[in-house]
Short mmCIF file of C-alpha atoms in Angstrom, two decimals:
data_model
loop_
_atom_site.label_atom_id
_atom_site.label_comp_id
_atom_site.label_asym_id
_atom_site.label_seq_id
_atom_site.Cartn_x
_atom_site.Cartn_y
_atom_site.Cartn_z
CA UNK D 1 76.59 118.83 108.71
CA UNK D 2 75.96 121.35 111.41
CA UNK D 3 77.96 120.39 114.50
CA UNK D 4 78.72 123.59 116.00
CA UNK D 5 76.31 123.10 119.08
CA UNK D 6 78.85 120.33 120.04
CA UNK D 7 81.01 123.19 121.38
CA UNK D 8 78.62 124.31 124.04
CA UNK D 9 79.72 124.40 127.68
CA UNK D 10 76.70 122.64 128.95
CA UNK D 11 75.97 118.88 128.48
CA UNK D 12 73.02 118.09 126.30
CA UNK D 13 71.05 114.90 127.10
CA UNK D 14 68.87 112.87 124.73
CA UNK D 15 65.14 113.30 124.99
CA UNK D 16 62.96 110.19 125.22
CA UNK D 17 65.59 107.56 125.74
CA UNK D 18 64.31 106.16 129.08
CA UNK D 19 66.92 107.71 131.12
CA UNK D 20 64.48 108.33 133.88
CA UNK D 21 64.07 106.91 137.62
CA UNK D 22 66.89 104.63 138.34
CA UNK D 23 68.95 105.43 135.19
CA UNK D 24 69.01 108.91 136.19
CA UNK D 25 71.12 108.36 139.21
CA UNK D 26 73.78 106.81 137.01
CA UNK D 27 74.22 109.82 135.04
CA UNK D 28 77.50 111.74 135.81
CA UNK D 29 77.58 115.18 136.81
CA UNK D 30 80.07 116.01 134.25
CA UNK D 31 80.01 114.04 130.87
CA UNK D 32 83.43 114.63 129.01
CA UNK D 33 86.28 112.84 127.45
CA UNK D 34 88.45 111.38 130.27
CA UNK D 35 92.14 111.84 130.63
CA UNK D 36 93.27 108.31 130.99
CA UNK D 37 96.35 108.11 128.80
CA UNK D 38 99.43 108.38 130.56
CA UNK D 39 103.10 108.10 129.19
CA UNK D 40 103.36 104.45 128.79
CA UNK D 41 99.87 104.31 127.21
CA UNK D 42 100.95 107.13 124.97
CA UNK D 43 103.94 105.19 123.82
CA UNK D 44 102.02 101.99 123.20
CA UNK D 45 99.39 104.01 120.96
CA UNK D 46 102.41 105.40 118.90
CA UNK D 47 104.06 101.84 118.73
CA UNK D 48 100.90 99.83 118.56
CA UNK D 49 99.72 102.09 115.56
CA UNK D 50 102.88 102.08 113.66
CA UNK D 51 103.40 98.30 114.21
CA UNK D 52 100.45 96.62 112.67
CA UNK D 53 100.72 94.94 109.43
CA UNK D 54 103.21 97.25 107.57
CA UNK D 55 106.35 95.29 108.68
CA UNK D 56 104.80 91.99 107.66
CA UNK D 57 103.50 93.44 104.22
CA UNK D 58 105.71 96.24 102.97
CA UNK D 59 108.98 94.36 102.90
CA UNK D 60 107.86 92.58 99.72
CA UNK D 61 106.74 95.97 98.15
CA UNK D 62 109.90 97.87 99.27
CA UNK D 63 112.30 95.18 97.83
CA UNK D 64 110.08 94.79 94.61
CA UNK D 65 110.60 98.72 93.91
CA UNK D 66 114.04 99.22 95.22
CA UNK D 67 115.50 96.25 93.41
CA UNK D 68 118.04 95.14 95.74
CA UNK D 69 118.45 94.14 99.46
CA UNK D 70 120.88 97.04 100.17
CA UNK D 71 118.74 99.78 98.57
CA UNK D 72 115.66 98.12 100.61
CA UNK D 73 117.41 98.48 103.85
CA UNK D 74 118.66 101.92 103.16
CA UNK D 75 114.95 102.75 102.28
CA UNK D 76 113.80 101.34 105.72
CA UNK D 77 116.42 103.42 107.67
CA UNK D 78 115.73 106.58 105.86
CA UNK D 79 111.84 106.04 106.25
CA UNK D 80 112.51 105.98 110.21
CA UNK D 81 114.66 109.11 109.94
CA UNK D 82 111.90 110.76 107.87
CA UNK D 83 109.16 109.77 110.39
CA UNK D 84 111.29 111.04 113.19
CA UNK D 85 111.83 114.57 111.44
CA UNK D 86 107.81 114.52 111.00
CA UNK D 87 107.22 113.56 114.51
CA UNK D 88 109.32 116.39 116.00
CA UNK D 89 107.25 118.84 114.02
CA UNK D 90 104.10 117.15 115.39
CA UNK D 91 105.26 117.63 118.81
CA UNK D 92 105.54 121.37 118.54
CA UNK D 93 102.18 121.43 116.94
CA UNK D 94 100.67 119.04 119.41
CA UNK D 95 101.64 121.29 122.30
CA UNK D 96 100.95 124.45 120.60
CA UNK D 97 97.66 123.60 119.47
CA UNK D 98 96.49 121.18 122.30
CA UNK D 99 93.42 119.66 120.44
CA UNK D 100 92.35 116.23 119.44
CA UNK D 101 92.18 115.66 115.66
CA UNK D 102 95.71 115.83 114.70
CA UNK D 103 96.43 116.89 111.21
CA UNK D 104 92.80 117.91 110.67
CA UNK D 105 92.82 120.26 113.83
CA UNK D 106 96.07 121.91 113.02
CA UNK D 107 95.33 122.52 109.14
CA UNK D 108 91.71 123.96 110.26
CA UNK D 109 93.16 126.22 112.59
CA UNK D 110 96.00 127.47 110.55
CA UNK D 111 94.49 127.42 106.84
CA UNK D 112 90.81 127.49 107.56
CA UNK D 113 87.76 125.32 106.99
CA UNK D 114 88.13 124.18 103.41
CA UNK D 115 91.69 122.92 103.52
CA UNK D 116 90.81 120.93 106.87
CA UNK D 117 87.76 119.46 105.64
CA UNK D 118 89.58 118.12 102.58
CA UNK D 119 91.93 116.39 104.83
CA UNK D 120 89.05 115.20 106.98
CA UNK D 121 87.34 114.12 103.90
CA UNK D 122 89.94 111.88 102.39
CA UNK D 123 90.91 110.34 105.82
CA UNK D 124 87.38 109.40 106.70
CA UNK D 125 86.45 108.24 103.14
CA UNK D 126 89.59 106.14 102.26
CA UNK D 127 92.76 106.66 104.43
CA UNK D 128 91.84 105.13 107.77
CA UNK D 129 89.05 102.88 106.57
CA UNK D 130 91.49 101.42 103.92
CA UNK D 131 94.37 101.11 106.63
CA UNK D 132 92.01 99.30 108.98
CA UNK D 133 90.81 97.02 106.24
CA UNK D 134 94.63 96.18 105.21
CA UNK D 135 95.46 95.49 108.76
CA UNK D 136 92.14 93.33 109.36
CA UNK D 137 93.08 91.41 106.03
CA UNK D 138 96.65 90.83 107.28
CA UNK D 139 95.20 89.53 110.58
CA UNK D 140 93.01 87.10 108.79
CA UNK D 141 95.64 85.89 106.59
CA UNK D 142 98.03 84.96 109.41
CA UNK D 143 95.38 83.51 111.41
CA UNK D 144 94.00 81.31 108.46
CA UNK D 145 97.58 80.38 107.03
CA UNK D 146 98.20 77.39 109.35
CA UNK D 147 94.58 76.25 108.36
CA UNK D 148 95.52 76.42 104.58
CA UNK D 149 99.08 75.70 104.54
CA UNK D 150 99.39 74.98 100.73
CA UNK D 151 97.22 77.67 99.32
CA UNK D 152 95.93 81.13 99.76
CA UNK D 153 93.10 81.22 102.21
CA UNK D 154 89.42 81.52 100.72
CA UNK D 155 88.47 85.11 99.88
CA UNK D 156 84.96 84.97 101.75
CA UNK D 157 86.80 83.46 104.96
CA UNK D 158 89.37 86.12 105.11
CA UNK D 159 86.71 88.96 104.64
CA UNK D 160 84.43 87.46 107.23
CA UNK D 161 87.10 86.96 109.91
CA UNK D 162 88.41 90.46 109.17
CA UNK D 163 84.91 91.91 109.69
CA UNK D 164 84.36 89.81 112.83
CA UNK D 165 87.70 91.17 114.31
CA UNK D 166 86.67 94.92 113.53
CA UNK D 167 83.20 94.34 115.02
CA UNK D 168 84.61 92.99 118.16
CA UNK D 169 87.13 95.73 118.64
CA UNK D 170 84.54 98.46 117.94
CA UNK D 171 82.40 96.87 120.83
CA UNK D 172 85.35 97.23 123.07
CA UNK D 173 86.16 100.67 122.24
CA UNK D 174 82.49 101.77 122.66
CA UNK D 175 82.42 100.10 126.06
CA UNK D 176 85.52 101.52 127.58
CA UNK D 177 88.45 103.87 126.98
CA UNK D 178 90.28 102.15 129.88
CA UNK D 179 89.66 98.65 128.40
CA UNK D 180 90.87 99.97 124.78
CA UNK D 181 93.93 101.32 126.20
CA UNK D 182 94.53 98.42 128.19
CA UNK D 183 94.33 96.13 125.10
CA UNK D 184 96.73 98.50 123.45
CA UNK D 185 99.27 98.30 126.16
CA UNK D 186 99.22 94.20 126.15
CA UNK D 187 99.20 93.65 122.42
CA UNK D 188 101.87 96.21 121.91
CA UNK D 189 104.25 94.18 124.16
CA UNK D 190 102.93 91.03 122.13
CA UNK D 191 103.95 92.54 118.82
CA UNK D 192 107.41 93.59 120.11
CA UNK D 193 108.16 90.27 121.36
CA UNK D 194 107.09 88.83 117.93
CA UNK D 195 109.45 91.00 116.13
CA UNK D 196 112.07 90.34 118.96
CA UNK D 197 111.78 86.80 118.10
CA UNK D 198 112.40 87.60 114.35
CA UNK D 199 115.26 89.61 115.26
CA UNK D 200 116.88 87.01 117.70
CA UNK D 201 116.53 83.98 115.11
CA UNK D 202 118.05 86.35 112.57
CA UNK D 203 120.97 87.38 114.54
CA UNK D 204 121.62 83.71 115.24
CA UNK D 205 121.60 83.20 111.63
CA UNK D 206 124.15 85.96 111.08
CA UNK D 207 126.45 84.72 113.89
CA UNK D 208 126.50 81.21 112.21
CA UNK D 209 127.77 82.82 109.01
CA UNK D 210 124.43 83.00 106.84
CA UNK D 211 124.80 86.75 105.93
CA UNK D 212 125.79 86.34 102.22
CA UNK D 213 122.98 88.37 100.92
CA UNK D 214 123.78 91.17 103.40
CA UNK D 215 127.30 91.58 102.22
CA UNK D 216 128.00 94.81 100.08
CA UNK D 217 128.80 93.12 97.02
CA UNK D 218 125.54 90.78 97.01
CA UNK D 219 123.31 93.29 98.89
CA UNK D 220 123.73 96.06 96.07
CA UNK D 221 123.82 93.68 93.19
CA UNK D 222 120.78 93.85 90.94
CA UNK D 223 119.39 92.62 87.65
CA UNK D 224 117.89 95.99 86.89
CA UNK D 225 118.49 99.44 88.08
CA UNK D 226 115.56 101.03 89.80
CA UNK D 227 114.35 104.47 88.36
CA UNK D 228 113.92 107.39 90.87
CA UNK D 229 110.12 106.83 90.43
CA UNK D 230 110.42 103.23 91.65
CA UNK D 231 112.62 104.28 94.59
CA UNK D 232 109.91 106.90 95.49
CA UNK D 233 107.21 104.00 95.24
CA UNK D 234 109.40 102.06 97.68
CA UNK D 235 109.47 104.75 100.08
CA UNK D 236 105.64 105.03 99.80
CA UNK D 237 105.55 101.36 100.68
CA UNK D 238 107.71 101.91 103.64
CA UNK D 239 105.85 104.90 104.74
CA UNK D 240 102.68 102.73 105.08
CA UNK D 241 104.77 100.61 107.57
CA UNK D 242 105.68 103.63 109.52
CA UNK D 243 102.29 105.41 109.35
CA UNK D 244 100.56 105.92 112.58
CA UNK D 245 103.58 108.02 114.20
CA UNK D 246 101.30 111.00 114.36
CA UNK D 247 98.27 109.21 115.88
CA UNK D 248 98.86 110.30 119.49
CA UNK D 249 97.99 113.88 118.31
CA UNK D 250 94.68 112.50 117.25
CA UNK D 251 93.68 111.86 121.20
CA UNK D 252 95.59 115.03 122.65
CA UNK D 253 92.65 115.88 125.00
CA UNK D 254 92.74 112.26 126.40
CA UNK D 255 96.29 112.50 127.40
CA UNK D 256 97.41 113.22 130.98
CA UNK D 257 99.36 116.39 130.97
CA UNK D 258 99.78 116.56 127.20
CA UNK D 259 102.57 119.23 127.18
CA UNK D 260 104.87 116.81 128.60
CA UNK D 261 103.86 113.37 127.75
CA UNK D 262 102.99 113.99 124.01
CA UNK D 263 106.48 114.91 123.06
CA UNK D 264 108.09 112.45 125.71
CA UNK D 265 106.05 109.74 123.98
CA UNK D 266 107.21 110.56 120.51
CA UNK D 267 110.88 110.91 121.42
CA UNK D 268 110.70 107.47 122.79
CA UNK D 269 108.54 105.60 120.59
CA UNK D 270 109.87 106.70 116.81
CA UNK D 271 113.48 105.80 117.33
CA UNK D 272 112.57 102.44 118.98
CA UNK D 273 110.39 101.64 116.01
CA UNK D 274 112.96 102.56 113.59
CA UNK D 275 115.55 100.24 115.17
CA UNK D 276 113.25 97.41 115.42
CA UNK D 277 112.27 97.55 111.96
CA UNK D 278 115.72 97.78 110.38
CA UNK D 279 116.76 94.95 112.40
CA UNK D 280 113.69 92.89 111.41
CA UNK D 281 114.44 93.43 107.66
CA UNK D 282 118.16 92.36 108.31
CA UNK D 283 116.71 89.23 109.94
CA UNK D 284 114.59 88.60 107.11
CA UNK D 285 117.43 88.84 104.47
CA UNK D 286 119.71 86.70 106.67
CA UNK D 287 117.35 83.69 106.14
CA UNK D 288 115.39 84.32 102.87
CA UNK D 289 116.67 84.99 99.39
CA UNK D 290 115.15 88.01 97.63
CA UNK D 291 113.14 85.44 95.51
CA UNK D 292 111.85 83.70 98.53
CA UNK D 293 110.72 87.00 100.00
CA UNK D 294 108.94 88.29 96.86
CA UNK D 295 107.13 84.83 96.19
CA UNK D 296 105.84 84.81 99.96
CA UNK D 297 102.30 86.05 100.59
CA UNK D 298 103.17 85.98 104.58
CA UNK D 299 106.85 86.86 104.99
CA UNK D 300 106.83 86.21 108.76
CA UNK D 301 105.27 82.82 108.21
CA UNK D 302 107.66 81.83 105.62
CA UNK D 303 110.45 83.15 107.91
CA UNK D 304 109.16 80.91 110.70
CA UNK D 305 108.44 77.76 108.50
CA UNK D 306 112.24 77.99 107.38
CA UNK D 307 113.81 78.40 110.66
CA UNK D 308 111.54 77.58 113.73
CA UNK D 309 110.73 73.88 112.55
CA UNK D 310 107.91 72.70 114.77
CA UNK D 311 107.66 75.92 116.69
CA UNK D 312 106.87 77.67 113.47
CA UNK D 313 103.09 78.15 114.45
CA UNK D 314 104.24 80.70 116.87
CA UNK D 315 104.99 83.15 114.21
CA UNK D 316 101.53 83.40 112.62
CA UNK D 317 99.92 83.66 116.18
CA UNK D 318 102.25 86.34 116.97
CA UNK D 319 101.64 88.24 113.81
CA UNK D 320 97.83 88.02 114.44
CA UNK D 321 98.17 89.25 117.79
CA UNK D 322 100.27 92.21 116.40
CA UNK D 323 97.78 93.20 113.85
CA UNK D 324 94.94 92.62 116.33
CA UNK D 325 96.33 95.38 118.37
CA UNK D 326 96.88 97.51 115.36
CA UNK D 327 93.21 97.22 114.42
CA UNK D 328 92.43 98.56 117.95
CA UNK D 329 94.80 101.33 117.89
CA UNK D 330 93.46 102.61 114.61
CA UNK D 331 89.85 102.41 115.56
CA UNK D 332 90.75 104.17 118.78
CA UNK D 333 92.37 107.10 117.14
CA UNK D 334 90.41 107.55 113.84
CA UNK D 335 87.23 107.77 115.82
CA UNK D 336 88.68 110.77 117.34
CA UNK D 337 89.12 112.39 114.06
CA UNK D 338 85.66 111.92 113.17
CA UNK D 339 84.59 113.33 116.74
CA UNK D 340 86.84 116.35 116.13
CA UNK D 341 85.65 117.04 112.72
CA UNK D 342 81.85 117.03 113.92
CA UNK D 343 82.79 119.26 116.80
CA UNK D 344 84.03 121.80 114.27
CA UNK D 345 80.74 121.48 112.34
CA UNK D 346 82.34 119.60 109.25
CA UNK D 347 80.45 116.36 110.00
CA UNK D 348 77.02 115.67 111.54
CA UNK D 349 76.70 116.74 115.05
CA UNK D 350 75.69 113.22 116.14
CA UNK D 351 79.26 112.21 115.56
CA UNK D 352 80.54 114.71 118.26
CA UNK D 353 78.61 112.92 120.95
CA UNK D 354 79.72 110.58 123.59
CA UNK D 355 78.05 107.77 125.87
CA UNK D 356 76.73 109.45 128.82
CA UNK D 357 78.20 106.86 131.06
CA UNK D 358 81.30 105.24 129.20
CA UNK D 359 82.32 108.68 127.76
CA UNK D 360 83.18 106.93 124.40
CA UNK D 361 82.27 108.38 120.99
CA UNK D 362 80.02 105.51 119.91
CA UNK D 363 78.70 107.33 116.78
CA UNK D 364 82.13 108.01 115.49
CA UNK D 365 83.29 104.44 116.32
CA UNK D 366 80.33 102.98 114.34
CA UNK D 367 81.15 105.21 111.34
CA UNK D 368 84.70 104.00 111.21
CA UNK D 369 83.77 100.43 111.67
CA UNK D 370 80.94 100.64 108.89
CA UNK D 371 83.45 102.42 106.32
CA UNK D 372 86.18 99.66 107.09
CA UNK D 373 83.77 96.74 106.43
CA UNK D 374 82.86 98.37 103.15
CA UNK D 375 86.39 98.80 102.15
CA UNK D 376 87.25 95.17 103.02
CA UNK D 377 85.52 93.98 99.87
CA UNK D 378 87.27 96.39 97.64
CA UNK D 379 90.71 96.58 96.02
CA UNK D 380 93.93 94.57 96.05
CA UNK D 381 96.31 95.07 99.11
CA UNK D 382 99.37 96.59 97.61
CA UNK D 383 97.21 99.08 95.45
CA UNK D 384 95.44 100.04 98.37
CA UNK D 385 98.69 100.76 100.14
CA UNK D 386 99.88 103.00 97.24
CA UNK D 387 96.64 105.04 97.56
CA UNK D 388 96.64 105.41 101.22
CA UNK D 389 100.37 106.23 101.45
CA UNK D 390 100.24 108.94 98.78
CA UNK D 391 97.15 110.48 100.81
CA UNK D 392 99.04 110.23 104.01
CA UNK D 393 102.20 111.93 102.71
CA UNK D 394 100.19 114.71 100.99
CA UNK D 395 98.43 115.35 104.56
CA UNK D 396 101.77 115.38 106.17
CA UNK D 397 103.33 117.98 104.09
CA UNK D 398 100.31 120.16 104.23
CA UNK D 399 100.40 120.12 108.04
CA UNK D 400 104.00 120.67 108.24
CA UNK D 401 104.03 123.59 105.82
CA UNK D 402 101.29 124.86 108.20
CA UNK D 403 103.78 124.88 110.99
CA UNK D 404 106.05 127.24 108.70
CA UNK D 405 103.25 129.37 107.95
CA UNK D 406 102.49 129.61 111.83
CA UNK D 407 105.85 130.55 112.35
CA UNK D 408 105.73 133.39 109.87
CA UNK D 409 102.26 134.77 110.63
CA UNK D 410 102.48 134.25 114.50
CA UNK D 411 106.26 134.57 115.45
CA UNK D 412 105.18 135.41 118.99
CA UNK D 413 102.81 132.62 119.56
CA UNK D 414 103.58 130.64 122.92
CA UNK D 415 105.19 127.35 122.03
CA UNK D 416 106.32 125.06 124.83
CA UNK D 417 108.45 123.20 122.10
CA UNK D 418 110.10 124.87 119.09
CA UNK D 419 112.20 122.78 116.81
CA UNK D 420 114.84 123.87 114.63
CA UNK D 421 113.57 125.42 111.42
CA UNK D 422 115.85 123.00 109.43
CA UNK D 423 113.74 120.01 110.71
CA UNK D 424 110.44 121.16 108.82
CA UNK D 425 112.46 122.39 105.91
CA UNK D 426 114.37 119.07 105.38
CA UNK D 427 110.95 117.07 105.82
CA UNK D 428 109.25 119.23 103.09
CA UNK D 429 111.98 118.89 100.74
CA UNK D 430 112.15 115.22 101.11
CA UNK D 431 108.09 115.17 100.85
CA UNK D 432 108.13 117.33 97.60
CA UNK D 433 110.73 114.97 95.74
CA UNK D 434 108.82 111.88 96.82
CA UNK D 435 105.50 113.08 95.81
CA UNK D 436 107.04 114.71 92.68
CA UNK D 437 108.60 111.22 91.55
CA UNK D 438 105.49 109.33 92.80
CA UNK D 439 103.33 111.36 90.42
CA UNK D 440 105.81 110.82 87.60
CA UNK D 441 106.06 107.14 88.13
CA UNK D 442 102.48 106.14 89.10
CA UNK D 443 100.23 109.17 87.81
CA UNK D 444 97.05 106.99 87.87
CA UNK D 445 97.40 106.04 91.55
CA UNK D 446 98.48 109.55 92.65
CA UNK D 447 95.69 110.99 90.33
CA UNK D 448 93.13 108.98 91.95
CA UNK D 449 94.20 110.03 95.24
CA UNK D 450 93.96 113.67 94.24
CA UNK D 451 90.55 113.24 92.82
CA UNK D 452 89.42 111.53 95.90
CA UNK D 453 90.61 114.63 98.06
CA UNK D 454 89.15 117.09 95.72
CA UNK D 455 85.70 115.54 95.56
CA UNK D 456 85.33 117.09 99.02
CA UNK D 457 85.23 120.34 97.56
CA UNK D 458 81.60 120.51 96.40
CA UNK D 459 80.66 118.44 99.59
CA UNK D 460 82.23 121.25 101.73
CA UNK D 461 80.34 124.19 99.97
CA UNK D 462 77.06 122.31 99.98
CA UNK D 463 77.25 120.62 103.30
CA UNK D 464 79.22 123.05 105.40
CA UNK D 465 79.57 126.63 103.86
CA UNK D 466 75.99 126.67 102.54
CA UNK D 467 74.04 127.78 105.65
CA UNK D 468 70.74 128.70 104.20
CA UNK D 469 69.55 125.10 103.41
CA UNK D 470 65.80 124.31 102.97
CA UNK D 471 64.02 123.62 106.25
CA UNK D 472 63.39 120.08 105.20
CA UNK D 473 67.09 119.22 105.41
CA UNK D 474 67.29 120.77 108.93
CA UNK D 475 64.29 118.83 109.99
CA UNK D 476 65.47 115.59 108.62
CA UNK D 477 69.06 116.31 110.19
CA UNK D 478 67.34 117.14 113.61
CA UNK D 479 65.28 113.88 113.53
CA UNK D 480 68.19 111.69 112.37
CA UNK D 481 70.27 113.12 115.24
CA UNK D 482 67.40 112.30 117.84
CA UNK D 483 67.21 108.86 116.57
CA UNK D 484 70.92 108.44 116.89
CA UNK D 485 70.83 109.75 120.49
CA UNK D 486 68.16 107.57 121.41
CA UNK D 487 69.80 104.42 119.96
CA UNK D 488 73.50 105.18 121.31
CA UNK D 489 72.45 107.08 124.55
CA UNK D 490 74.95 109.68 123.54
CA UNK D 491 75.15 113.41 124.56
CA UNK D 492 77.29 116.46 123.61
CA UNK D 493 80.27 116.47 126.05
CA UNK D 494 81.20 119.27 128.26
CA UNK D 495 84.49 120.64 127.03
CA UNK D 496 87.09 122.46 129.01
CA UNK D 497 88.13 125.63 127.22
CA UNK D 498 91.52 125.56 128.93
CA UNK D 499 92.47 122.33 127.22
CA UNK D 500 91.23 122.80 123.86
CA UNK D 501 91.77 126.58 123.05
CA UNK D 502 94.95 127.67 121.25
CA UNK D 503 97.46 129.74 123.21
CA UNK D 504 97.71 133.32 122.65
CA UNK D 505 100.78 135.35 121.43
CA UNK D 506 102.50 135.43 124.79
CA UNK D 507 105.76 134.41 126.02
CA UNK D 508 104.21 133.69 129.60
CA UNK D 509 103.26 130.30 131.06
CA UNK D 510 99.57 131.05 130.92
CA UNK D 511 98.10 130.70 127.36
CA UNK D 512 94.96 132.59 126.45
CA UNK D 513 92.83 132.25 123.29
CA UNK D 514 93.62 133.43 119.94
CA UNK D 515 92.49 131.88 116.65
CA UNK D 516 95.54 130.85 114.48
CA UNK D 517 93.31 131.42 111.27
CA UNK D 518 92.99 135.02 112.12
CA UNK D 519 95.27 137.40 110.33
CA UNK D 520 98.03 139.32 112.10
#
């Protein structure tokens, strides 16, 4: 797992790949990640990653654990507020440490290699492949629902369609960054229109007097009082729907003027998504009883069948388009996490290479695609969401704790944005309560998440920390890298140190280079 050569300033080229003669003329003078993400695309990456399958899956889980309509709506609103607090912290981290890789890059800089590797290990092994699998299964469920209106779509049909969708979008992302971002822009608009349709129909229902389930007396009536642990699990279900708010931080090096556009995109996107989610759930409850919602396998389809009549087919199509865009966004950003991990030497160096013409991280994309297809055949959706949500929240808390640690150890570090200290403190208080009660209520689910993360410890010491490996291992790695380069036509990118280096402890406008993991 030696990817340290990926940081070299010169661009390596694969040997023996046939890139001679005519093809040599097509090789650009500079092979590097392209800055093609402006403010609009930055907003659509955040919105597109958040609005995937969660808003169409999680309402059932949130209502089931919260016990009443009123508590469920409170959970959705507070979930957006918590995501906003976290995103403010990530805005500071993103402009202070302007590297791609998000949580992983920040934790590695602040706490060192082991902590960063554990986040990377759990993300690559389960967190992002599982999320992609859940979104892909939701896509296939909604596409096949009109074909199988009276029953659950066949298991194999759902898995095959999901795999085909992931493969198609992997090819798109391998072909062009611009094409991938344009797809993200278009499908984000489509998913906002789908949710807008749900909200409009729900508001019409409310204006017509169909809001009995939303009155305080009915909304907070419940057959059973949920435990604090159940409320915590409801928040975990809602957090799955909000997951993705930090994904722009994974592609910081491809954002145009990240010190300006990254925080702006966060400030625009998170409040918008919170507003849309809350209104969408109000629309659901204005038209469906709690029992109807809990018995539905496709909430938006049931909503459409009940209110749109002959036009109900619009709903599954709209949701399918929404989840299609979500898959694209997760592939785009999660592949950059693999790329960043390989560049730091925590993953095989092949994953730190990009196509010599398209400048896309093809090996990293193929790893994400393969892991997702493997996960597609494992587990039940709601259990997978609990695993992913727990690991997600664990990584968020460690990262934001790193912000406080960095404030303490490096008080004079140049920070273009500096949030009020109450913001990370409030987030961490909520984070500790949520994880604590989740551990108490679902010790097996949370325990499995912790075990998955801790399995990375021996892998780190054997694969990364152990430098004096037998020569046969190095020879095998070199041959595998050579074959991968020849097959994918990839090379190490040239890196601009001004873009990826951390700012020094200066208050001036020109940051230098200082490692945050160094002691004061």
